[in-house]
Short mmCIF file of C-alpha atoms and ligand atoms in Angstrom, two decimals:
data_model
loop_
_atom_site.label_atom_id
_atom_site.label_comp_id
_atom_site.label_asym_id
_atom_site.label_seq_id
_atom_site.Cartn_x
_atom_site.Cartn_y
_atom_site.Cartn_z
CA MET A 1 86.22 -61.37 108.76
CA ALA A 2 88.63 -64.02 107.48
CA THR A 3 89.60 -66.72 109.96
CA ALA A 4 93.25 -67.41 110.81
CA ILE A 5 93.22 -70.46 108.54
CA GLN A 6 91.71 -68.54 105.64
CA ARG A 7 94.36 -65.82 106.08
CA CYS A 8 97.03 -68.51 106.06
CA LEU A 9 95.72 -70.03 102.86
CA VAL A 10 95.51 -66.69 101.09
CA GLN A 11 99.01 -65.83 102.25
CA GLN A 12 100.29 -69.16 100.97
CA LEU A 13 98.60 -68.81 97.63
CA ARG A 14 100.06 -65.33 97.22
CA SER A 15 103.53 -66.34 98.29
CA ARG A 16 103.90 -69.17 95.80
CA SER A 17 104.33 -68.69 92.12
CA THR A 18 103.63 -72.17 90.79
CA GLY A 19 99.85 -71.84 90.74
CA LYS A 20 99.64 -75.62 91.06
CA ARG A 21 99.43 -75.84 94.82
CA SER A 22 97.09 -78.58 95.89
CA LEU A 23 95.38 -77.16 98.91
CA ILE A 24 92.43 -79.17 97.67
CA ILE A 25 92.86 -82.68 98.96
CA LEU A 26 93.46 -85.15 96.18
CA LYS A 27 92.67 -88.80 96.74
CA GLN A 28 95.43 -89.92 94.45
CA ARG A 29 96.05 -93.61 93.95
CA PRO A 30 99.52 -94.79 93.02
CA VAL A 31 99.31 -95.71 89.35
CA GLY A 32 100.67 -99.08 88.32
CA VAL A 33 99.80 -100.63 91.66
CA GLU A 34 96.86 -102.85 92.28
CA ILE A 35 94.87 -101.32 95.10
CA SER A 36 92.82 -103.71 97.16
CA LYS A 37 89.19 -103.04 98.03
CA GLU A 38 90.25 -102.58 101.66
CA PHE A 39 92.80 -99.96 100.65
CA ALA A 40 90.18 -97.97 98.79
CA GLU A 41 87.83 -98.19 101.77
CA THR A 42 90.38 -97.03 104.32
CA CYS A 43 91.38 -94.17 102.04
CA SER A 44 87.89 -92.75 101.98
CA TYR A 45 87.43 -93.63 105.63
CA GLN A 46 90.39 -91.47 106.63
CA GLY A 47 89.17 -88.58 104.58
CA HIS A 48 85.75 -88.41 106.16
CA GLN A 49 85.90 -89.64 109.69
CA ALA A 50 89.36 -88.89 111.01
CA ARG A 51 89.38 -86.42 113.87
CA CYS A 52 92.13 -84.51 115.63
CA SER A 53 92.05 -83.14 119.16
CA HIS A 54 94.38 -80.23 118.53
CA VAL A 55 93.68 -76.67 117.56
CA PHE A 56 94.79 -76.31 113.95
CA PRO A 57 97.55 -75.72 113.02
CA ASN A 58 99.29 -76.59 116.27
CA SER A 59 102.18 -74.20 116.75
CA ASP A 60 103.77 -76.39 119.45
CA PHE A 61 104.30 -79.19 116.95
CA LEU A 62 108.03 -78.65 116.46
CA THR A 63 108.66 -78.12 120.17
CA LEU A 64 106.78 -81.34 120.90
CA LEU A 65 108.89 -83.26 118.35
CA GLN A 66 112.11 -81.84 119.72
CA THR A 67 111.37 -82.34 123.42
CA ARG A 68 110.38 -85.95 122.79
CA GLY A 69 113.53 -86.58 120.75
CA ILE A 70 111.53 -87.42 117.59
CA CYS A 71 113.17 -84.63 115.64
CA GLU A 72 116.90 -84.72 116.14
CA GLY A 73 117.76 -82.10 113.57
CA ILE A 74 116.29 -79.59 111.15
CA PHE A 75 117.89 -79.07 107.78
CA PRO A 76 119.00 -76.35 107.26
CA ASN A 77 119.37 -75.38 110.91
CA THR A 78 120.09 -71.75 110.14
CA ARG A 79 116.53 -70.53 109.55
CA PRO A 80 114.52 -71.26 112.73
CA ASN A 81 112.07 -68.39 112.16
CA GLU A 82 111.18 -69.52 108.65
CA VAL A 83 110.53 -73.11 109.67
CA ASN A 84 108.33 -72.02 112.56
CA GLN A 85 106.43 -69.63 110.31
CA LEU A 86 105.96 -72.33 107.71
CA LEU A 87 104.61 -74.78 110.29
CA SER A 88 102.11 -72.25 111.60
CA CYS A 89 100.22 -72.76 108.32
CA PRO A 90 98.93 -76.05 106.90
CA GLN A 91 101.73 -77.87 105.10
CA SER A 92 102.20 -81.21 103.46
CA MET A 93 105.07 -83.27 104.79
CA TYR A 94 106.47 -86.33 103.14
CA CYS A 95 108.68 -89.28 103.85
CA GLY A 96 109.93 -91.68 101.19
CA PHE A 97 110.34 -95.43 101.57
CA ASP A 98 112.07 -97.53 98.96
CA PRO A 99 110.30 -100.86 98.43
CA THR A 100 113.48 -102.90 98.81
CA ALA A 101 111.57 -105.40 101.00
CA ASP A 102 107.90 -106.36 101.20
CA SER A 103 107.43 -104.78 104.62
CA LEU A 104 108.49 -101.73 106.62
CA HIS A 105 110.18 -102.20 110.00
CA ILE A 106 110.26 -100.37 113.33
CA GLY A 107 113.15 -98.14 112.17
CA ASN A 108 110.86 -96.75 109.45
CA LEU A 109 108.05 -96.45 111.97
CA LEU A 110 109.60 -93.41 113.63
CA SER A 111 109.28 -91.34 110.44
CA LEU A 112 105.64 -92.47 110.19
CA VAL A 113 105.10 -91.43 113.82
CA LEU A 114 106.47 -88.00 112.94
CA LEU A 115 104.02 -87.79 110.01
CA LEU A 116 101.21 -88.80 112.39
CA HIS A 117 102.18 -86.02 114.81
CA GLY A 118 102.13 -83.72 111.77
CA GLN A 119 98.64 -84.94 110.88
CA ARG A 120 97.46 -84.34 114.45
CA ALA A 121 98.90 -80.83 114.25
CA GLY A 122 96.92 -80.03 111.10
CA HIS A 123 99.34 -80.92 108.30
CA THR A 124 98.89 -83.35 105.42
CA PRO A 125 101.01 -86.51 105.52
CA ILE A 126 102.40 -87.97 102.31
CA ALA A 127 104.11 -91.35 102.08
CA VAL A 128 106.09 -91.71 98.86
CA LEU A 129 106.79 -95.28 97.84
CA GLY A 130 109.91 -95.40 95.75
CA GLY A 131 108.79 -97.45 92.76
CA ALA A 132 111.43 -95.57 90.74
CA THR A 133 114.12 -94.96 93.36
CA ALA A 134 114.17 -98.61 94.49
CA LEU A 135 115.37 -99.46 90.98
CA ILE A 136 118.24 -96.95 91.34
CA GLY A 137 119.37 -97.79 94.90
CA ASP A 138 120.22 -95.31 97.65
CA PRO A 139 123.94 -95.48 98.49
CA SER A 140 123.40 -93.74 101.90
CA GLY A 141 124.96 -95.83 104.63
CA LYS A 142 125.75 -98.67 102.23
CA SER A 143 129.30 -99.92 101.84
CA LYS A 144 128.39 -101.92 98.73
CA GLU A 145 126.31 -101.45 95.59
CA ARG A 146 122.73 -102.65 96.15
CA ARG A 147 121.46 -105.71 94.34
CA ALA A 148 119.50 -104.71 91.22
CA MET A 149 115.79 -105.40 91.72
CA THR A 150 113.31 -106.46 89.07
CA ALA A 151 110.27 -104.31 88.32
CA GLU A 152 108.01 -107.19 89.48
CA GLU A 153 109.78 -107.43 92.85
CA VAL A 154 109.37 -103.70 93.35
CA GLU A 155 105.68 -103.76 92.40
CA ASN A 156 105.08 -106.62 94.80
CA ASN A 157 106.94 -104.89 97.63
CA ILE A 158 104.96 -101.69 97.04
CA LEU A 159 101.76 -103.57 97.86
CA GLY A 160 103.21 -104.65 101.19
CA LEU A 161 104.42 -101.17 102.11
CA MET A 162 101.14 -99.58 101.09
CA GLU A 163 99.26 -101.99 103.35
CA ASN A 164 101.60 -101.23 106.28
CA VAL A 165 101.23 -97.47 105.97
CA GLN A 166 97.45 -97.62 105.53
CA ARG A 167 97.03 -99.90 108.53
CA ILE A 168 99.10 -97.71 110.84
CA PHE A 169 97.28 -94.51 109.89
CA LYS A 170 93.94 -96.29 110.27
CA ASN A 171 94.84 -97.72 113.69
CA HIS A 172 96.09 -94.35 114.86
CA CYS A 173 92.91 -92.69 113.70
CA GLU A 174 90.50 -95.27 115.12
CA LEU A 175 92.24 -96.37 118.29
CA ILE A 176 94.70 -93.74 119.41
CA SER A 177 93.75 -90.24 118.35
CA HIS A 178 90.65 -89.19 120.30
CA SER A 179 89.84 -86.16 118.35
CA SER A 180 87.23 -83.71 117.28
CA ILE A 181 88.63 -81.85 114.24
CA PRO A 182 89.01 -83.65 110.87
CA LEU A 183 92.52 -84.88 110.10
CA SER A 184 93.88 -84.29 106.60
CA PRO A 185 93.76 -87.53 104.64
CA LEU A 186 96.96 -89.44 104.14
CA LYS A 187 98.26 -89.50 100.56
CA ILE A 188 100.26 -92.44 99.29
CA LEU A 189 102.13 -91.77 96.06
CA ASN A 190 104.47 -93.82 93.91
CA ASN A 191 107.41 -91.85 92.48
CA ARG A 192 107.39 -94.09 89.40
CA ASP A 193 104.34 -92.05 88.34
CA TRP A 194 106.20 -88.81 87.70
CA TYR A 195 109.17 -90.38 85.92
CA LYS A 196 107.49 -92.88 83.67
CA SER A 197 106.45 -90.34 81.05
CA GLN A 198 109.82 -88.52 80.98
CA ASP A 199 112.49 -89.52 78.52
CA VAL A 200 116.07 -89.60 79.66
CA ILE A 201 117.25 -86.79 77.37
CA SER A 202 114.62 -84.31 78.51
CA PHE A 203 115.28 -85.27 82.16
CA LEU A 204 119.01 -84.61 81.80
CA SER A 205 118.59 -81.46 79.76
CA THR A 206 116.12 -79.93 82.24
CA THR A 207 116.50 -81.32 85.78
CA GLY A 208 120.12 -82.41 85.30
CA ARG A 209 121.26 -78.85 84.63
CA HIS A 210 120.37 -77.74 88.17
CA PHE A 211 122.82 -80.11 89.84
CA ARG A 212 126.44 -79.15 90.49
CA LEU A 213 128.87 -82.02 90.41
CA GLY A 214 130.95 -80.59 93.26
CA GLU A 215 127.94 -80.61 95.60
CA MET A 216 126.93 -84.08 94.49
CA LEU A 217 130.42 -85.41 95.10
CA SER A 218 130.58 -83.83 98.55
CA ARG A 219 127.74 -85.97 99.98
CA SER A 220 129.08 -88.34 102.63
CA SER A 221 127.19 -91.27 101.03
CA VAL A 222 129.19 -90.63 97.84
CA GLN A 223 132.49 -89.80 99.55
CA SER A 224 132.56 -92.96 101.65
CA ARG A 225 131.99 -95.08 98.54
CA LEU A 226 134.50 -93.17 96.42
CA ASN A 227 137.10 -93.91 99.07
CA SER A 228 136.25 -97.60 99.18
CA LYS A 229 137.51 -100.43 97.00
CA GLU A 230 133.95 -101.04 95.77
CA GLY A 231 133.51 -97.49 94.41
CA ILE A 232 130.11 -96.21 93.26
CA SER A 233 128.21 -96.76 90.02
CA CYS A 234 126.79 -93.92 87.96
CA THR A 235 123.32 -95.29 88.82
CA GLU A 236 123.70 -95.00 92.59
CA PHE A 237 125.60 -91.71 92.22
CA MET A 238 122.49 -90.33 90.50
CA TYR A 239 120.17 -91.38 93.36
CA GLN A 240 120.25 -87.96 95.03
CA VAL A 241 119.04 -86.35 91.78
CA PHE A 242 115.87 -88.45 91.89
CA GLN A 243 115.14 -87.91 95.57
CA ALA A 244 115.69 -84.17 95.05
CA SER A 245 113.39 -84.17 91.99
CA ASP A 246 110.72 -86.01 93.99
CA TRP A 247 110.69 -83.21 96.50
CA LEU A 248 110.52 -80.54 93.79
CA TYR A 249 107.60 -82.42 92.22
CA LEU A 250 105.84 -82.64 95.60
CA PHE A 251 106.59 -78.99 96.35
CA GLU A 252 105.04 -77.89 93.10
CA ASN A 253 102.11 -80.28 93.05
CA HIS A 254 101.32 -81.03 96.70
CA ASN A 255 102.35 -77.96 98.71
CA CYS A 256 105.12 -80.01 100.29
CA SER A 257 107.78 -77.92 101.99
CA ILE A 258 108.80 -80.50 104.59
CA GLN A 259 110.64 -83.77 104.09
CA VAL A 260 110.96 -86.24 106.95
CA GLY A 261 113.67 -88.89 107.08
CA GLY A 262 116.21 -90.66 109.24
CA ASN A 263 119.38 -88.69 109.83
CA ASP A 264 121.12 -90.91 107.25
CA GLN A 265 119.04 -88.99 104.67
CA THR A 266 120.66 -85.59 105.33
CA GLY A 267 122.64 -85.68 102.06
CA ASN A 268 119.60 -86.48 99.90
CA ILE A 269 117.51 -83.88 101.74
CA SER A 270 120.22 -81.33 101.20
CA SER A 271 120.21 -82.06 97.44
CA GLY A 272 116.44 -81.46 97.39
CA PHE A 273 116.81 -78.25 99.36
CA ASP A 274 119.42 -76.97 96.86
CA LEU A 275 117.29 -77.94 93.85
CA ILE A 276 114.09 -76.32 95.15
CA HIS A 277 115.90 -73.16 96.16
CA ARG A 278 117.60 -72.94 92.78
CA VAL A 279 114.38 -73.48 90.82
CA THR A 280 111.87 -71.56 92.93
CA ASN A 281 113.94 -69.34 95.23
CA LYS A 282 111.94 -70.74 98.15
CA TYR A 283 113.18 -72.42 101.34
CA VAL A 284 112.08 -75.90 102.33
CA PHE A 285 113.04 -77.93 105.40
CA GLY A 286 114.02 -81.44 106.38
CA LEU A 287 113.01 -82.89 109.76
CA LEU A 288 115.44 -85.61 110.74
CA VAL A 289 114.55 -88.46 113.08
CA PRO A 290 117.28 -90.25 115.06
CA LEU A 291 118.31 -93.67 113.87
CA ILE A 292 116.82 -96.40 116.02
CA LEU A 293 119.48 -98.85 117.12
CA SER A 294 119.21 -102.40 118.42
CA PRO A 295 120.16 -102.94 122.08
CA SER A 296 123.58 -103.99 120.73
CA GLY A 297 124.00 -100.63 118.96
CA GLU A 298 123.45 -101.37 115.25
CA LYS A 299 120.94 -99.51 113.04
CA LEU A 300 117.67 -101.43 112.83
CA GLY A 301 117.08 -101.82 109.12
CA LYS A 302 116.15 -103.99 106.19
CA SER A 303 119.68 -104.72 105.09
CA THR A 304 121.11 -105.23 108.56
CA GLY A 305 119.13 -108.42 109.10
CA ASN A 306 117.83 -107.48 112.57
CA SER A 307 114.45 -106.10 111.57
CA VAL A 308 111.30 -106.12 113.59
CA TRP A 309 108.83 -106.06 110.71
CA LEU A 310 105.47 -104.30 110.59
CA ASP A 311 103.94 -107.11 108.52
CA SER A 312 102.32 -109.67 110.80
CA LYS A 313 103.36 -112.53 108.51
CA LYS A 314 107.02 -111.64 109.02
CA THR A 315 106.89 -110.62 112.69
CA SER A 316 103.72 -111.83 114.38
CA PRO A 317 101.88 -109.44 116.74
CA PHE A 318 103.09 -111.68 119.59
CA GLU A 319 106.76 -111.41 118.53
CA PHE A 320 106.33 -107.68 117.99
CA TYR A 321 104.83 -107.28 121.49
CA GLN A 322 107.57 -109.44 123.01
CA TYR A 323 110.30 -107.33 121.37
CA PHE A 324 109.17 -104.29 123.37
CA LEU A 325 108.42 -106.34 126.48
CA ASN A 326 112.03 -107.51 126.50
CA LEU A 327 113.70 -104.13 126.07
CA PRO A 328 116.01 -103.12 128.90
CA ASP A 329 114.73 -100.63 131.52
CA SER A 330 117.15 -98.03 130.21
CA ALA A 331 115.36 -97.88 126.81
CA ILE A 332 111.81 -97.47 128.08
CA GLU A 333 111.37 -93.76 128.74
CA GLY A 334 113.05 -92.84 125.45
CA PHE A 335 110.90 -95.26 123.43
CA LEU A 336 107.68 -94.14 125.14
CA LYS A 337 108.50 -90.57 124.08
CA LEU A 338 109.56 -91.49 120.58
CA PHE A 339 106.95 -93.99 119.56
CA THR A 340 103.79 -93.53 121.63
CA PHE A 341 101.22 -90.75 121.67
CA LEU A 342 100.94 -90.77 125.48
CA LYS A 343 101.18 -87.26 126.89
CA ASN A 344 104.35 -86.24 128.74
CA ASP A 345 102.66 -86.41 132.16
CA GLU A 346 101.30 -89.88 131.37
CA ILE A 347 104.81 -91.02 130.45
CA THR A 348 106.20 -89.56 133.68
CA SER A 349 103.60 -91.44 135.66
CA VAL A 350 104.40 -94.74 133.85
CA VAL A 351 108.13 -94.20 134.42
CA ASP A 352 107.56 -93.44 138.13
CA SER A 353 105.41 -96.56 138.64
CA HIS A 354 108.02 -98.58 136.77
CA SER A 355 110.88 -97.27 138.91
CA ALA A 356 108.94 -98.07 142.10
CA SER A 357 108.66 -101.77 141.14
CA PRO A 358 110.88 -102.56 138.12
CA GLU A 359 110.14 -106.29 138.44
CA LYS A 360 106.53 -105.63 137.30
CA ARG A 361 107.86 -104.28 133.99
CA ILE A 362 105.10 -101.64 133.86
CA GLY A 363 107.12 -99.51 131.42
CA GLN A 364 107.77 -102.39 129.01
CA LYS A 365 104.12 -103.51 129.18
CA THR A 366 102.81 -100.00 128.45
CA LEU A 367 105.22 -99.59 125.56
CA ALA A 368 104.44 -103.03 124.12
CA GLU A 369 100.69 -102.35 124.37
CA GLN A 370 100.85 -98.93 122.73
CA MET A 371 103.12 -100.10 119.93
CA THR A 372 101.10 -103.23 119.19
CA LEU A 373 97.87 -101.23 119.18
CA LEU A 374 99.32 -98.74 116.68
CA VAL A 375 100.78 -101.36 114.37
CA HIS A 376 98.47 -104.38 114.72
CA GLY A 377 95.24 -102.85 116.06
CA ASP A 378 93.16 -104.19 118.93
CA SER A 379 92.83 -107.70 117.50
CA GLY A 380 96.65 -107.87 117.18
CA LEU A 381 97.09 -106.67 120.75
CA GLU A 382 94.57 -109.20 122.06
CA SER A 383 96.33 -112.00 120.19
CA ALA A 384 99.74 -110.89 121.51
CA GLN A 385 98.40 -110.81 125.06
CA ARG A 386 96.70 -114.21 124.65
CA CYS A 387 99.94 -115.75 123.37
CA THR A 388 101.89 -114.16 126.23
CA ALA A 389 99.39 -115.57 128.76
CA VAL A 390 99.83 -119.05 127.29
CA LEU A 391 103.61 -119.04 127.04
CA PHE A 392 104.45 -117.22 130.22
CA GLY A 393 101.31 -117.45 132.33
CA ASN A 394 100.59 -121.12 131.46
CA SER A 395 96.94 -120.25 130.99
CA VAL A 396 95.05 -123.37 129.85
CA LEU A 397 91.84 -121.38 129.50
CA THR A 398 93.49 -118.97 127.06
CA LEU A 399 95.11 -121.84 125.19
CA SER A 400 91.73 -123.45 124.59
CA SER A 401 90.42 -120.20 123.12
CA MET A 402 93.09 -120.12 120.43
CA GLY A 403 92.68 -121.20 116.83
CA LEU A 404 95.25 -123.47 115.18
CA GLU A 405 96.67 -120.61 113.11
CA GLU A 406 97.27 -118.38 116.12
CA LEU A 407 98.81 -121.26 118.02
CA GLN A 408 101.10 -122.03 115.09
CA GLN A 409 102.20 -118.40 115.09
CA LEU A 410 102.87 -118.62 118.78
CA VAL A 411 105.03 -121.71 118.53
CA LYS A 412 106.47 -120.90 115.13
CA ASN A 413 108.86 -123.78 114.63
CA ALA A 414 106.58 -126.39 116.18
CA SER A 415 105.57 -129.36 114.05
CA THR A 416 101.84 -130.02 113.81
CA THR A 417 100.56 -133.60 113.69
CA GLU A 418 97.00 -134.71 113.08
CA LEU A 419 96.01 -137.76 115.13
CA SER A 420 92.95 -139.84 115.97
CA LEU A 421 92.46 -140.55 119.64
CA THR A 422 92.48 -144.20 120.71
CA SER A 423 91.33 -145.24 124.15
CA ASP A 424 94.68 -146.74 125.12
CA LEU A 425 96.99 -143.95 123.97
CA SER A 426 99.61 -143.22 126.66
CA LEU A 427 101.69 -140.07 127.05
CA LYS A 428 104.80 -142.03 126.02
CA ASP A 429 103.04 -143.32 122.84
CA LEU A 430 101.88 -139.82 122.01
CA CYS A 431 105.39 -138.39 122.39
CA LEU A 432 106.79 -141.11 120.11
CA LYS A 433 104.05 -140.61 117.51
CA ILE A 434 104.71 -136.90 117.26
CA LYS A 435 108.48 -137.52 117.24
CA CYS A 436 109.46 -135.73 120.44
CA PHE A 437 112.02 -138.48 121.11
CA LYS A 438 114.09 -140.86 119.06
CA ASN A 439 113.32 -143.93 121.18
CA GLU A 440 111.25 -145.28 124.04
CA VAL A 441 114.11 -145.18 126.54
CA ASP A 442 114.65 -141.45 126.06
CA ALA A 443 110.89 -140.83 126.17
CA GLU A 444 110.47 -142.67 129.45
CA ARG A 445 113.53 -141.05 131.06
CA ILE A 446 112.69 -137.46 130.13
CA ILE A 447 108.99 -137.74 130.98
CA LYS A 448 109.86 -139.18 134.40
CA ALA A 449 112.39 -136.41 134.99
CA GLY A 450 109.60 -133.83 134.50
CA GLY A 451 110.73 -132.54 131.10
CA VAL A 452 107.36 -132.91 129.34
CA TYR A 453 104.33 -130.60 129.54
CA LEU A 454 100.81 -131.05 128.18
CA ASN A 455 99.08 -127.74 127.61
CA GLN A 456 101.80 -126.12 129.68
CA GLN A 457 101.18 -128.38 132.72
CA ARG A 458 104.00 -130.71 133.78
CA VAL A 459 103.17 -134.45 133.43
CA SER A 460 105.64 -137.04 134.66
CA ASP A 461 103.87 -140.41 134.23
CA PRO A 462 104.80 -142.04 130.89
CA GLU A 463 101.75 -144.34 131.13
CA LEU A 464 99.26 -141.50 131.64
CA ARG A 465 96.16 -142.11 129.42
CA ILE A 466 95.58 -139.25 127.03
CA GLY A 467 92.02 -138.05 127.02
CA ASP A 468 91.56 -138.19 130.78
CA GLY A 469 91.90 -134.98 132.75
CA GLY A 470 91.33 -132.42 129.99
CA HIS A 471 94.44 -133.14 127.95
CA ILE A 472 92.47 -132.36 124.82
CA LEU A 473 91.28 -128.77 124.79
CA SER A 474 87.86 -127.67 123.57
CA ASN A 475 89.52 -126.50 120.33
CA HIS A 476 90.61 -130.16 119.73
CA ILE A 477 94.25 -129.27 120.24
CA THR A 478 96.95 -130.44 122.63
CA LEU A 479 100.16 -128.48 123.02
CA VAL A 480 103.12 -130.66 123.98
CA ARG A 481 106.31 -129.04 125.24
CA VAL A 482 109.61 -130.76 125.87
CA GLY A 483 112.03 -128.74 127.97
CA LYS A 484 111.78 -124.97 127.71
CA LYS A 485 111.38 -124.34 124.02
CA ASN A 486 110.47 -127.43 121.97
CA PHE A 487 106.80 -127.31 121.08
CA TYR A 488 104.62 -129.84 119.23
CA VAL A 489 101.03 -129.19 118.25
CA VAL A 490 98.59 -132.11 118.09
CA ARG A 491 95.37 -131.60 116.22
CA TRP A 492 92.84 -134.31 117.10
CA ARG A 493 90.54 -135.59 114.37
CA VAL A 494 86.89 -135.24 115.34
N1 LIG B 501 116.71 -97.68 112.21
C1 LIG B 501 116.14 -96.59 111.70
N2 LIG B 501 115.86 -95.56 112.53
C2 LIG B 501 115.27 -94.42 112.06
N3 LIG B 501 114.93 -94.24 110.78
C3 LIG B 501 115.19 -95.24 109.92
C4 LIG B 501 115.80 -96.47 110.33
N4 LIG B 501 115.91 -97.28 109.26
C5 LIG B 501 115.40 -96.60 108.21
N5 LIG B 501 114.97 -95.38 108.60
C6 LIG B 501 114.38 -94.32 107.78
O1 LIG B 501 113.25 -94.81 107.07
C7 LIG B 501 113.18 -94.19 105.78
C8 LIG B 501 113.15 -95.25 104.71
O2 LIG B 501 114.34 -95.99 104.75
P1 LIG B 501 114.62 -97.28 103.93
O3 LIG B 501 113.39 -97.71 103.23
O4 LIG B 501 115.82 -97.08 103.11
O5 LIG B 501 114.93 -98.28 105.14
P2 LIG B 501 116.21 -99.08 105.51
O6 LIG B 501 115.81 -100.13 106.45
O7 LIG B 501 117.29 -98.13 105.93
O8 LIG B 501 116.55 -99.80 104.16
P3 LIG B 501 117.91 -100.30 103.66
O9 LIG B 501 118.50 -101.11 104.78
O10 LIG B 501 117.54 -101.08 102.45
O11 LIG B 501 118.67 -99.04 103.40
C9 LIG B 501 114.43 -93.29 105.68
O12 LIG B 501 114.05 -91.99 106.03
C10 LIG B 501 115.36 -93.87 106.70
O13 LIG B 501 116.26 -92.91 107.22
N1 LIG B 502 116.15 -92.59 100.04
C1 LIG B 502 115.23 -93.01 101.05
C2 LIG B 502 113.87 -93.37 100.50
C3 LIG B 502 113.26 -92.24 99.72
C4 LIG B 502 112.87 -92.44 98.42
C5 LIG B 502 112.32 -91.39 97.66
C6 LIG B 502 112.17 -90.14 98.25
O1 LIG B 502 111.66 -89.10 97.51
C7 LIG B 502 112.54 -89.93 99.57
C8 LIG B 502 113.09 -90.98 100.29
C9 LIG B 502 115.84 -94.22 101.77
O2 LIG B 502 116.40 -95.05 101.12
O3 LIG B 502 115.75 -94.36 102.92
#
């Protein structure tokens, strides 16, 4: 007798007319993008070893997303039975990211978390990198025309985004999902691939015919620009056509009936819905995540200049960890539900312990740990915790276990000086050599007043001989701090 999954597959194959549905998993590599050896390895890794703890497909998926606040809206919201029916069979679900920067940020992370929940529930996640759409420019939420990007910039940014997405899926699979059933492999596609062989006339005479100008003009992203002094170019006006065509392509070639995006994407998702319905007479659905705002209420995003990046070179694991550690109490429960994979009862228990002693910041610590583990893996979390111990716990032992690079990340703006130790070097001489002070008088005064720290320990004798009393750590480094925030790294020649 056929299993439930087999019945589902047969039903799906019968119900679709395209004949191209890729229920067979394709390990497709974005063409035109250099793929590193690591990328190739993690791709095959995910295909073979990923495991999921849920029964497949998990019918509670949508309820879980809604109760945790991850899915704020379903587009269209008038067909609840169809969307539930669709999700009771294996689907592909996609989210697109335009490579307008070389890294994703925590606003984008929520859509990836939704895809990960989808993967855990038995669906196939697809990340589309907008090699084509980044060159057009999405007007959604933008009061001005975007700066035109060069093809080289876009190609370079794609590499960064691909690395981010791969790393997060790998960390989730290895460190967070304790599972027993294989997860569907993640697909990363570049939308440049399905446009590069089309000429503009055939695109307009085929795809273009399905779009109604009235509907296109009604999108709020278009309306707000039409009513502004800046206006909207034909290029950006056409953006919705490309995002809609992406979805049609994915629907026909990758069984993709679900698009995930921030709620600022409703207009583009609606264009895709209209196109697919017009062409195939089938219904597809958008799952909309809420926009993540900064504590001061603005959207966290690339263009808003307040990003917490997923690339460790732009936001180090320590800074990333600290961002969550410093969130106000009021944000914690919501963020634990949105971003972590802790179960609801685990979150309740964290929130209860936090409320009993808020000064211990148990909620912030749990959130920071879970987020750093997902984004930067266990080595990133260890580094973040080491850096925190040094900066806020004054741990000399931890400081001596750090490499120069990690220390430089910790004290980002600190100058690093290489010195040879002489037997008569005093603290005051050292401070002058590494340019903590402009003159001897200032040096003497501030050291005596207790404003100088060696390896996070206060020292107040300007004549103190350096070298005595473990001022030089076993990693041949001394960290000098003046006041609260001015750091200087000394690297001793050996
Ligand atoms: N702060 C945010 N909260 C939730 N989702 C977000 C946030 N920022 C972006 N997204 C979502 O991430 C996906 C990719 O967005 P995109 O690459 O355009 O990011 P962006 O930071 O908004 O970029 P830009 O500022 O250039 O528009 C979209 O679905 C978008 O809605
Ligand atoms: N328009 C989306 C990115 C995107 C690109 C291509 C898609 O097919 C889907 C989404 C954004 O700017 O946030």
